[in-house]
Every structure is written in C-alpha cells, then in structure tokens.
Coordinates of C-alpha atoms in Angstrom, one line a residue:
X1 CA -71.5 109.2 150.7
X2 CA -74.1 106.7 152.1
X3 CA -73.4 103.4 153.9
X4 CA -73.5 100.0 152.0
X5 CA -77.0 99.0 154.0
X6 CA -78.6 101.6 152.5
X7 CA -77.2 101.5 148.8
X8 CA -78.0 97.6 149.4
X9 CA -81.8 99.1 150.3
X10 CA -82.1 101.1 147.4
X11 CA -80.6 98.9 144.8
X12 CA -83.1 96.7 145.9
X13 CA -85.7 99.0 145.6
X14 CA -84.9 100.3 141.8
X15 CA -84.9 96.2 141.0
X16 CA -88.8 96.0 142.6
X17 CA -89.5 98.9 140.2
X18 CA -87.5 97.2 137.1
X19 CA -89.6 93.9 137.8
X20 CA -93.2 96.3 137.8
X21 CA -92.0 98.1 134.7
X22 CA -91.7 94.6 133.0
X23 CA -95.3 93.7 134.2
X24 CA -96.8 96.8 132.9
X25 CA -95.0 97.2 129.9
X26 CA -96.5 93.6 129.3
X27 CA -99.9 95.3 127.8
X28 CA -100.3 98.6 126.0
X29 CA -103.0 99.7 128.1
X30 CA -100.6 99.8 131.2
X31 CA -97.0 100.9 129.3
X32 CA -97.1 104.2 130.4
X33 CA -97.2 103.4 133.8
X34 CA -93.9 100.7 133.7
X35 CA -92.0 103.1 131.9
X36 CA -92.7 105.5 134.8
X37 CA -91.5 102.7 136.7
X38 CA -88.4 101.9 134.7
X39 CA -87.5 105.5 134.9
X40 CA -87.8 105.8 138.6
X41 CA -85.7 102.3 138.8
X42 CA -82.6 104.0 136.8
X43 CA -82.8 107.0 138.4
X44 CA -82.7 105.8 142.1
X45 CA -79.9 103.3 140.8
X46 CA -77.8 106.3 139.2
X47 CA -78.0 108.3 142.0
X48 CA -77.4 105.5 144.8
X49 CA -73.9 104.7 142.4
X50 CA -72.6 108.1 142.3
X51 CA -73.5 108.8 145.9
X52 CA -71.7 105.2 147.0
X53 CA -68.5 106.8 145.7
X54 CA -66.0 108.2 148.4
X55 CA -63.8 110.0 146.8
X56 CA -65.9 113.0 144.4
X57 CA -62.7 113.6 142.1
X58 CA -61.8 115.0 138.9
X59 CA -62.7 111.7 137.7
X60 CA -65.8 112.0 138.7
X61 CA -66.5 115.2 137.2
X62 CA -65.4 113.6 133.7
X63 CA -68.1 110.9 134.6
X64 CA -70.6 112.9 135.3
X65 CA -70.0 115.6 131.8
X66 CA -69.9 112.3 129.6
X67 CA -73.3 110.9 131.4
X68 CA -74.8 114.3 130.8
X69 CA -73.6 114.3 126.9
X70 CA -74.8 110.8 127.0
X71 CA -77.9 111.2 128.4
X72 CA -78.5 114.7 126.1
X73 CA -77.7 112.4 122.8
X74 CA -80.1 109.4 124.0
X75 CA -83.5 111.9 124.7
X76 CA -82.8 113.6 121.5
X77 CA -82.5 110.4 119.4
X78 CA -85.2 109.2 121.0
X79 CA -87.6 112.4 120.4
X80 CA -86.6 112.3 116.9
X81 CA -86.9 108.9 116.1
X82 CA -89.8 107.7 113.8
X83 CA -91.6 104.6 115.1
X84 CA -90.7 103.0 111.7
X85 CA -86.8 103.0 112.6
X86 CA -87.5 101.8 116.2
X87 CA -86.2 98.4 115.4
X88 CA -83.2 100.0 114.3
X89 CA -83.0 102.2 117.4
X90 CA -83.1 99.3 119.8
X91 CA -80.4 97.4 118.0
X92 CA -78.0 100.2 117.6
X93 CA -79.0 100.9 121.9
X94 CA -78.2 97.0 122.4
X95 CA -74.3 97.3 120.5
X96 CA -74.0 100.6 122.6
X97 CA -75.0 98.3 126.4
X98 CA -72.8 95.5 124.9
X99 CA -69.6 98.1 124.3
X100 CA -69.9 99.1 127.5
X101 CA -70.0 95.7 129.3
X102 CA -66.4 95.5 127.7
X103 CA -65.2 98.6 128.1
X104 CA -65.7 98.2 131.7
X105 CA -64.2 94.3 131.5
X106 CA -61.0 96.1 130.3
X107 CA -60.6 98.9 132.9
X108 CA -61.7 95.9 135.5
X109 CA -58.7 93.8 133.8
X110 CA -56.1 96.4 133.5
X111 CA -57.0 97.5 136.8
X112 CA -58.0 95.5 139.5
X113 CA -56.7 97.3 142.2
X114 CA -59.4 100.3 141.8
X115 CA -62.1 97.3 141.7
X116 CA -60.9 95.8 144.5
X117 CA -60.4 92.8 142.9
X118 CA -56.8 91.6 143.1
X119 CA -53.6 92.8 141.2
X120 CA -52.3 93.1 138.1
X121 CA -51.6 88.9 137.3
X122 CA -53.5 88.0 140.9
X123 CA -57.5 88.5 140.1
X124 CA -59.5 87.0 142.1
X125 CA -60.7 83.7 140.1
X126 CA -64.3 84.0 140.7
X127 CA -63.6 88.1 139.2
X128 CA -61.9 86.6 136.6
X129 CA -64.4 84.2 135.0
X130 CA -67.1 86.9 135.9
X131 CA -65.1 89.4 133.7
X132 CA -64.3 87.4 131.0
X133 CA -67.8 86.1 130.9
X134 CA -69.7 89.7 130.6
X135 CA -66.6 90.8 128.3
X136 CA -67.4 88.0 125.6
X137 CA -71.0 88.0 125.7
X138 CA -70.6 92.2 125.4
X139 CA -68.8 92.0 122.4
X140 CA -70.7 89.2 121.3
X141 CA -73.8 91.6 121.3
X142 CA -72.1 94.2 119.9
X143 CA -71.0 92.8 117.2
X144 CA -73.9 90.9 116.3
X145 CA -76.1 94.7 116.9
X146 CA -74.1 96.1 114.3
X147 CA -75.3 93.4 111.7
X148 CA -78.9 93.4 112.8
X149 CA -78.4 97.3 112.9
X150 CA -77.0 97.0 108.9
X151 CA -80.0 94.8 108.3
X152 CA -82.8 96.9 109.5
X153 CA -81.8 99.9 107.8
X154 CA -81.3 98.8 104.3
X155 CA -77.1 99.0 104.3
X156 CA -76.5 95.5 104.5
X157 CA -78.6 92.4 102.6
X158 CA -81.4 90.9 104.8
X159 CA -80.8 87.7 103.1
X160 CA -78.9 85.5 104.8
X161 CA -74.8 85.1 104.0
X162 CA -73.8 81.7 104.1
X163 CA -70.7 79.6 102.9
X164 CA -69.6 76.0 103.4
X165 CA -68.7 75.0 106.6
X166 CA -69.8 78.2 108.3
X167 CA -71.8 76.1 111.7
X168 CA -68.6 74.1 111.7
X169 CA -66.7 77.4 111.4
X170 CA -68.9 79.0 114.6
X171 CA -68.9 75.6 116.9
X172 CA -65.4 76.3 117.0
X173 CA -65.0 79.5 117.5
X174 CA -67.4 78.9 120.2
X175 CA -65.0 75.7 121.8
X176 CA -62.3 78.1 121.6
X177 CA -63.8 81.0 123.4
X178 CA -64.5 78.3 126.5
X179 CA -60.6 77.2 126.0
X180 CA -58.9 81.0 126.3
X181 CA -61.5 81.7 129.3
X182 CA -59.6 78.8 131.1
X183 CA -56.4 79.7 130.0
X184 CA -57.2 83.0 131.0
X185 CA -57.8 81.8 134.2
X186 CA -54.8 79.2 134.6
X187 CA -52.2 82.5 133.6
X188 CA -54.1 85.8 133.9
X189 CA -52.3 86.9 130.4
X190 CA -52.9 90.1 129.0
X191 CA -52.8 88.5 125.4
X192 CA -55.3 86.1 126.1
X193 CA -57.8 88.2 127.2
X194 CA -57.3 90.8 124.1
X195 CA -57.4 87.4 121.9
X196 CA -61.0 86.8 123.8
X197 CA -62.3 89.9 122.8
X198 CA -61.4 89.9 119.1
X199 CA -62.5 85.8 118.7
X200 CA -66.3 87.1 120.8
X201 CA -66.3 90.3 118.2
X202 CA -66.3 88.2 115.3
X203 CA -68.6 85.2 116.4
X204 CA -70.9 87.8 116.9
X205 CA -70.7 88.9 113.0
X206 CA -70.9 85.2 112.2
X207 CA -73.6 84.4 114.3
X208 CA -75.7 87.2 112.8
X209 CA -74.7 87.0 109.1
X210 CA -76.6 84.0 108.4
X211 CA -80.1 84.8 109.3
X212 CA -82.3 86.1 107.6
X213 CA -84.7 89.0 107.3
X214 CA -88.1 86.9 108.1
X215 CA -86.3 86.1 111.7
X216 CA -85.1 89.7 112.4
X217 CA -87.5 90.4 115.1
X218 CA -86.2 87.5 116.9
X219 CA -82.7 88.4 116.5
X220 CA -83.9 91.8 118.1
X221 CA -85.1 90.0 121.1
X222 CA -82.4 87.8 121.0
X223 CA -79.4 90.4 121.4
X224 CA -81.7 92.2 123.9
X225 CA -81.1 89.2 126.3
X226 CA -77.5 88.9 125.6
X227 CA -77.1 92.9 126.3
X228 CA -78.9 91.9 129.9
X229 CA -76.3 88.9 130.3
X230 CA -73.4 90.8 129.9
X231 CA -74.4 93.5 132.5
X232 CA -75.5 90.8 134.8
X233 CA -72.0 89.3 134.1
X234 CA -70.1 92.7 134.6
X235 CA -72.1 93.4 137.4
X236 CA -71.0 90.4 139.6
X237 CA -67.5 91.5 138.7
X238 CA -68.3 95.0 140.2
X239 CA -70.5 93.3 143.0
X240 CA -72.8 95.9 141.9
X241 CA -76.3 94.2 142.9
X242 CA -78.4 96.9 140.7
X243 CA -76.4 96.2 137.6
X244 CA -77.1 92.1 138.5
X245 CA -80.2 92.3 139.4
X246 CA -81.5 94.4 135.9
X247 CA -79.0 92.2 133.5
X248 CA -80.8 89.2 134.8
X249 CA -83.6 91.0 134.4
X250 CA -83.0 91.7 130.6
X251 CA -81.9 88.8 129.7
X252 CA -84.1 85.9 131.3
X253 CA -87.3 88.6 129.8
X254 CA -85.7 88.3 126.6
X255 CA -84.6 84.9 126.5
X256 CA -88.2 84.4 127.1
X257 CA -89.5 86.6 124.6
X258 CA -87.1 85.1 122.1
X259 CA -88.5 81.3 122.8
X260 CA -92.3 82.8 122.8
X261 CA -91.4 84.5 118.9
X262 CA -89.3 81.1 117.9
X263 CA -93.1 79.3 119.1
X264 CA -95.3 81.6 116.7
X265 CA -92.6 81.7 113.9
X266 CA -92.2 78.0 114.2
X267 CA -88.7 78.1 114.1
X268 CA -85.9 76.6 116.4
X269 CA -85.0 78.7 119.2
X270 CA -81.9 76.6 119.7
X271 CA -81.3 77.0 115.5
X272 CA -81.8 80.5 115.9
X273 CA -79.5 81.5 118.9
X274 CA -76.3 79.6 117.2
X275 CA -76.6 81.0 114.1
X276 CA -79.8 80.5 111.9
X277 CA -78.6 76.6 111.5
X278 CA -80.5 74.9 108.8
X279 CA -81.4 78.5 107.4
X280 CA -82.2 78.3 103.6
X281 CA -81.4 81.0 101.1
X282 CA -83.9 83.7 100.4
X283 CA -85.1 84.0 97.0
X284 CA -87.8 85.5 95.1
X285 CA -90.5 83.6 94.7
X286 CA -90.0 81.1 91.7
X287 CA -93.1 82.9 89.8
X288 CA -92.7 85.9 88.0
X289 CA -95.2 88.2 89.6
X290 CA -95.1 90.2 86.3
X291 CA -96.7 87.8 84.4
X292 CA -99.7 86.8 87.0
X293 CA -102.3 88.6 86.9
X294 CA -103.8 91.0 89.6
X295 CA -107.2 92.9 90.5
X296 CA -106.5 96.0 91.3
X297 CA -109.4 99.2 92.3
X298 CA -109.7 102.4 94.3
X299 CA -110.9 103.7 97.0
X300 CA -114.5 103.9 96.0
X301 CA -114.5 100.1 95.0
X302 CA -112.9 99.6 99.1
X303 CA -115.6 101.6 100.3
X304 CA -118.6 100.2 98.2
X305 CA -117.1 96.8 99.8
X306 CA -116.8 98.0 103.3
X307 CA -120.2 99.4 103.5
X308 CA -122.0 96.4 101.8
X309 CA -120.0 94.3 104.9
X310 CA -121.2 93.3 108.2
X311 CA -117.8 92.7 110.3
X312 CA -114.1 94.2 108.9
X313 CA -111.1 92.6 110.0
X314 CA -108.0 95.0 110.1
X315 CA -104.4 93.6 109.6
X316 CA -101.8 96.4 110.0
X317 CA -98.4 96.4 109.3
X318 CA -95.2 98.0 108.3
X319 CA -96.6 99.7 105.6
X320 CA -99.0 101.2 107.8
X321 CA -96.4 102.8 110.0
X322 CA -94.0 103.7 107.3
X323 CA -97.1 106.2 106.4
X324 CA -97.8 107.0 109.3
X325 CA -101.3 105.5 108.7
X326 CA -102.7 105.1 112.3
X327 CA -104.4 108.0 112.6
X328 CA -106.3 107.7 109.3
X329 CA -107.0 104.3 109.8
X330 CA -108.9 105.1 113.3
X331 CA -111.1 107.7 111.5
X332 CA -111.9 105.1 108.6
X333 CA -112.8 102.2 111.3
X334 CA -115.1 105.0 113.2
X335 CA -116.8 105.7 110.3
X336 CA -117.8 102.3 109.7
X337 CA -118.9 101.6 113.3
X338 CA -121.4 104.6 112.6
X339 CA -122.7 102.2 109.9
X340 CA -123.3 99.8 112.1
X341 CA -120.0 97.5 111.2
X342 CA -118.5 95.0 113.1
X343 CA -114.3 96.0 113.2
X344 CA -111.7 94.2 115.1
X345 CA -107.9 94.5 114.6
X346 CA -105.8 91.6 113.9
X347 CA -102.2 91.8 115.3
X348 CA -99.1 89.1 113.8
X349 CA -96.4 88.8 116.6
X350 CA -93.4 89.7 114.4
X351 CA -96.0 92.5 112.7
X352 CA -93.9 95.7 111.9
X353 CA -90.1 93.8 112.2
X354 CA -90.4 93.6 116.4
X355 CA -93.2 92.8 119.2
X356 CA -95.8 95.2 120.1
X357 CA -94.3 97.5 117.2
X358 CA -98.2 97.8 115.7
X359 CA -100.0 97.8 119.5
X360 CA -97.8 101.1 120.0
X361 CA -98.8 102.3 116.8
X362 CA -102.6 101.6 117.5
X363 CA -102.7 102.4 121.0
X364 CA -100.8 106.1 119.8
X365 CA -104.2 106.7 118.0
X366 CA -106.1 105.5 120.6
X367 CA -107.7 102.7 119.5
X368 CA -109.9 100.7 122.1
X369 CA -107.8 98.1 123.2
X370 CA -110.8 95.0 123.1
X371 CA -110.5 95.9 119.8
X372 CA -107.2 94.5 118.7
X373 CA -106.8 90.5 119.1
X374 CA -103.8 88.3 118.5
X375 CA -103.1 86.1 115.8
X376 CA -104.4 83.6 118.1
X377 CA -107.8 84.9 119.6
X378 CA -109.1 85.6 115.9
X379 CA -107.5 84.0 113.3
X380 CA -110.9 81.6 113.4
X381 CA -112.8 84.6 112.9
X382 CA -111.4 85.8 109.1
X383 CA -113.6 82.5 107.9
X384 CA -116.3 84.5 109.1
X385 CA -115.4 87.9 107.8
X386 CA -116.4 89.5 104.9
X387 CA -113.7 92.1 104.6
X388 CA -110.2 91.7 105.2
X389 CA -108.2 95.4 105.5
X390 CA -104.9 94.9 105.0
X391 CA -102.7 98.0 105.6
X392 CA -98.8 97.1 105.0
X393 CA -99.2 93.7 106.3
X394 CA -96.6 91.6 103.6
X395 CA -95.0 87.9 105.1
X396 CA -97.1 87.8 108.2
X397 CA -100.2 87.1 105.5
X398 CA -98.2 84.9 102.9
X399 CA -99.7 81.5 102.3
X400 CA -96.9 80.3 101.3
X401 CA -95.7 79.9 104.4
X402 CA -98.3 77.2 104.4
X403 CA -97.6 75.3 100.9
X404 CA -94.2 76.0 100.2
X405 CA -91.2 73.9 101.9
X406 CA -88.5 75.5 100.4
X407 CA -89.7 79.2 101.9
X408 CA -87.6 81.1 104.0
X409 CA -90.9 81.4 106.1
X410 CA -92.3 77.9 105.8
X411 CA -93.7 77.0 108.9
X412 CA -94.6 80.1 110.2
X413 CA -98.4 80.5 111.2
X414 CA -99.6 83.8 109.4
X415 CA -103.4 85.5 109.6
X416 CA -105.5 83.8 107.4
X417 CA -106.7 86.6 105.6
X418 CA -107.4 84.4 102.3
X419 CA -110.1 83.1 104.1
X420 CA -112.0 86.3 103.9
X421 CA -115.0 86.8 101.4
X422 CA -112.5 89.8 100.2
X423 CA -109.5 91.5 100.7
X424 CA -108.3 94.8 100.4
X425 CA -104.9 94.9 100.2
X426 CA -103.3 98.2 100.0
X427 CA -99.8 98.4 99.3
X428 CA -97.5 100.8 96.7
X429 CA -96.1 97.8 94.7
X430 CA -96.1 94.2 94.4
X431 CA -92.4 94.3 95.6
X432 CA -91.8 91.6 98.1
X433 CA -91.7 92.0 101.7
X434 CA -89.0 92.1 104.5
X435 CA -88.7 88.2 103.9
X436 CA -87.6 89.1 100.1
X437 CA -90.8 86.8 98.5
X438 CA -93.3 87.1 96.4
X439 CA -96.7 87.0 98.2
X440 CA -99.3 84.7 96.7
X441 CA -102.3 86.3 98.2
X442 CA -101.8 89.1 95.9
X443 CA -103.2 87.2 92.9
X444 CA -106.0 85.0 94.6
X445 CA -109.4 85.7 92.9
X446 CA -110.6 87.6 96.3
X447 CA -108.0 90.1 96.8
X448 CA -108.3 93.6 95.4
X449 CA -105.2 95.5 95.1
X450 CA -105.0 99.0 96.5
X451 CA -101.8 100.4 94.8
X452 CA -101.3 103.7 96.9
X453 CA -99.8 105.2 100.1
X454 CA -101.6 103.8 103.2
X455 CA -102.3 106.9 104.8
X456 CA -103.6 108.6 101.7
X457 CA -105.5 105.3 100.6
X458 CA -107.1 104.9 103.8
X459 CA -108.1 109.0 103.7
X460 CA -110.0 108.3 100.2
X461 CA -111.8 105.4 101.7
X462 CA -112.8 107.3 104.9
X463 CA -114.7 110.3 102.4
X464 CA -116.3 107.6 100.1
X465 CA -117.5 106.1 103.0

C-alpha cells in the first residue's frame, strides 16, 4: 500500500501525461507519441488505484480476473477492427465508460459505508449530488451510444425519428431529472434514484433518435464529452483525483471538438446537444437520379486526364477506406509527381463519419503530411485545379448544401470540387450517401463517373499512367 501523498503525486503525474497525449494526438504527425503518453497515463493510474487499496481480498482478486478479461477483449477488438467500423468502435467504447459511471453510482448508493461516504439514508449531500450527477449523465451516454452505435452500423435508420411534440417531450424529461435529483437529496429514497436512472436511460434514446446521419460525427464527439463528464462526476464521488482529472479532461476536449464540428457543419451546437431541434426529415433528393443523365469512363479516360493536368486535387472519403484504398491511392499520386504534377490532398472535417478518420488513413500510407490541407487552407485552390480526384467523398462535396434549403445538410460548407476544370468521381453506384441524398455533382457537365471499387479503380489508373 502507498501513502495518500504519493498516490496524490502520481495521480497528478498520469493527468500531465493525459493533457500531452491530447496535444499530440492533436496532429497525425505527432499521434504516436500521445498515445504513448495516454498509455503511460492509464497505466501509472491503474497501478497507483490498486496499490492505494489496504485490504488485497478475494474481492480484489475478482477485480483484478475481470480487468484482465476486460483488458484481453478491448486489445483484441481493437487489433481486429477495420478503420471503416472505427466510428462504431468508439461509440460502442463510449456506452461501455457510461455503464460503468452507473454501475459504480449504484454500488456508491447502495453502499456508502465501503465509500466512506455516509450510511444507508445519511449520504453525505455533496456525495449525493455528485452520484446522482455522474449516474444520469452515464446512463444518458449509454443510452444515447447504443443509438449512435445502431446508426453507424446499418441496424437502425440514419434518418432522423421524429413525432409531434418530441422537444416538448425531452424539455421535460430534462425538468424532471433536475426535480428527482432534489428529491433525491431532500429523502435519500432508494426509489428515486432507480426512477433517475430509468428517466436518464431513456432521454438518452430520445435525445439521439432524432438526428440525423449527416450530424453523426458530431453526435460521436458529443457522447465522447458526456462519457468524460460522468467519470469526472463519479470521480468526485470516489474523491478519486485521476478519475476527475481525465473526465474533465474528456469532456471539456470534446465539448470543444463538438462546438469546432457544429462551426464547419454550420449547425447549432446548442440544437444539436438537446436533441437535433429544428432537424428536418431526410429524404432523397426530389430528382430522380435515374432519369438524369451521367458521364461515366474508365480508368484510361482518368489517366489521359491526369497526365494532361498540371496540379490534382485529391478528396478522400469513406469509400476510400471502405476499400481499403490508401495504399493504392499513394502509389497513383507518386506516379504523377514523377510527371511532374502538382497533388495536394483535400481533407472535409466530418470526412469518413468522425474527425481525423481520413488523416489516419493517409498518414497509415505514409503520405507527406504538407501534403494534406483542410477544407479551409485549400478550398480556394480547386478554382485553380484542373483535376479533382474524388475517392468516396459523397455529402462532404454536395452542392446542395449550397442551393437547397430544405437539405438535411443545407448550410454545411463542403469542398468545392465543382469548381475544378474536371472531376473524377469514383464511386460503385449513384446511391446516396451517409446523409441519404442524391448528390448533384454527379450530373454536372465536368464530372466523369468512375463506377468501380476505389482500390481497384485507383490500381487501373496507376498502370495507365
């Protein structure tokens, strides 16, 4: 057992390394390093909690076979995950941090004595509201993980489920969750706090439900925040300073993330957060794309155009990674440079359904990171261009979000790829995107369809070339 100085010192010590895993997992080019950091950061922070225990009994044997099951399932999960379902991976890890923050809300609730909190119907008041706190915004992420979770993966509509009076329905819910935490407070009843629980569990459905698949990646960021809220929340409850100090971590970085994604997505950070209010329904777009015409071509018509060009803009997106395209896509670019061509990579924040999903992807096949600008930095430059490469890129290049008010992405700045001399759009079909609309850039008079897979697409080009 060590003394609480020293855990103090170390806890302190894991949260310095939390905060440098942040920084460098801020820029491809230095991720590596901060999840080294964040590594280091749970590992000291494990070890300092088990060690701060007194009393090494058969408890804490059980503890330590379930974090070892834990722990197996987690690296295995993560060594077989494909980058294409990590959205889906960090959902379903945000419901699991959310469980927990009420699991340990109950055993902290049903017994305060081994927390040192209080007794049974004599918590602590400050305890209390810290409990009830960390166990409502738990299940509220669980809950709400689940949907997002369902979403992703294709099990559940990403259109948005709406009915009359639903906002009304959730500002309640909301009032009443405030009301039982008092009452909670006032009688330390057992029933209210299960009531709490179940009323946070299903806001969390209802808070989700009604937003839609163009806003997903900020519903990922989103629940990431609340996940670090509730362990900040459970953590006061335990006076565990490594448990406050990451949750606050977690969730001011995400809050933060959240309000930088609302910013490029023009949308409503406030809209977002309580439930997609003002959301409109998704629909297909109202023109049949069956009956407007397209140009399509092969690879030797992408390559004649490539070579003939004197700077190449590439847009990647999900597509792209759903291939596995990367690779192929670096050997086509390198290719090009040997003919003297200009290439730069265009990046869309919410490209590939969550941040920094297509810098992973580019960075994994080592692409020069000078190369690869932000919507920002270069969407001036497609003016300019006289090839646009677009690999799987769908919504994020959509003019309509530009032209059409009644578009579930209206208002949302996307690359301006239509500006190019051409574009080379490769894609399987002319099925709609994530958002669930038609794209218009398919049939403008500059745009040659590339009906393929990407990676195999991309491999043609590369040998014409």
């Amino acid at each position: 057992m060590i003394s609480a100085n020293l855990s103090a010192i170390f806890y302190l010590i894991s949260g310095v390394l939390f905060i440098l895993a942040l920084r460098g997992l801020s820029s491809p080019e230095t991720s590596r390093q901060g999840n080294f950091f964040g590594i280091m950061g749970m590992l000291i922070a494990i070890t300092v909690t088990f060690l701060s225990i007194g009393n090494f009994s058969t408890g804490f044997i059980y503890v330590l076979i379930f974090l070892l099951i834990g722990g197996l399932i987690g690296a295995l999960i993560a060594y077989k995950i494909p980058m294409t379902a990590m959205p889906e991976l960090v959902a379903g890890f945000h419901s699991l941090v959310g469980l927990a923050a009420v699991f340990v809300a109950i055993s902290a609730f049903l017994n305060p004595e081994a927390f040192n909190l209080g007794s049974n119907g004599n918590i602590k008041l400050g305890s209390l509201i810290e409990m009830s706190i960390g166990a409502a915004v738990g299940a509220i992420t669980f809950s709400g993980s689940i949907i997002a979770f369902l979403k992703l993966q294709g099990i559940m509509s990403g259109s948005p489920i709406t009915f009359k009076g639903q906002h009304l329905l959730n500002a309640l819910i909301l009032i009443s969750i405030v009301v039982v935490i008092c009452l909670l407070c006032l009688n330390q009843s057992s029933n209210l706090f299960w009531i709490l629980l179940i009323v946070s569990f299903l806001i969390g459905f209802l808070l989700i439900i009604p937003i839609g698949g163009a806003d997903m990646p900020v519903v990922i960021s989103m629940l990431n925040s609340y996940s670090g809220w509730a362990a900040a929340g459970i953590g006061f409850t335990l006076e565990n300073s490594a448990l406050i100090i990451t949750g606050a971590l977690v969730g001011s970085s995400g809050a933060i993330l959240s309000y930088i994604m609302c910013k490029g997505m023009n949308r409503s950070f406030f809209n977002v957060i309580l439930g997609g209010f003002g959301a409109t329904e998704q629909s297909s777009s109202s023109k049949n794309s069956e009956q407007r015409p397209v140009k399509s071509g092969n690879a030797d018509d992408a390559a004649f155009l490539m070579k003939n060009a004197s700077s190449v803009i590439i847009v990647p997106g999900y597509g792209m990674a759903v291939a596995q395209a990367q690779h192929a896509l670096r050997e086509m670019v390198d290719t090009l440079k040997k003919n003297d061509i200009k290439v730069s990579y265009a990046i869309h924040p919410v490209a590939g359904r969550m941040p920094g999903h297509m810098n992973v992807l580019l960075a994994e096949a080592n692409v020069p990171y000078d190369e690869v600008f932000e919507l920002e930095e270069i969407n001036n430059d497609f003016a300019n261009a006289d090839v646009a490469f677009v690999i799987g890129a769908n919504d994020v290049t959509n003019p309509v979000a530009k032209t059409d008010p009644q578009s579930p992405i209206y208002g949302m700045p996307i690359l301006d790829v239509e500006k190019c001399k051409s574009v080379l759009f490769v894609k399987r079909s002319l099925s709609p995107g994530y958002a669930g609309i038609d794209n218009d850039l398919f049939y403008k008079e500059n745009t040659l369809m590339l009906f393929a897979d990407a990676k195999k697409m991309t491999e043609e080009i590369t040998k014409n070339l």
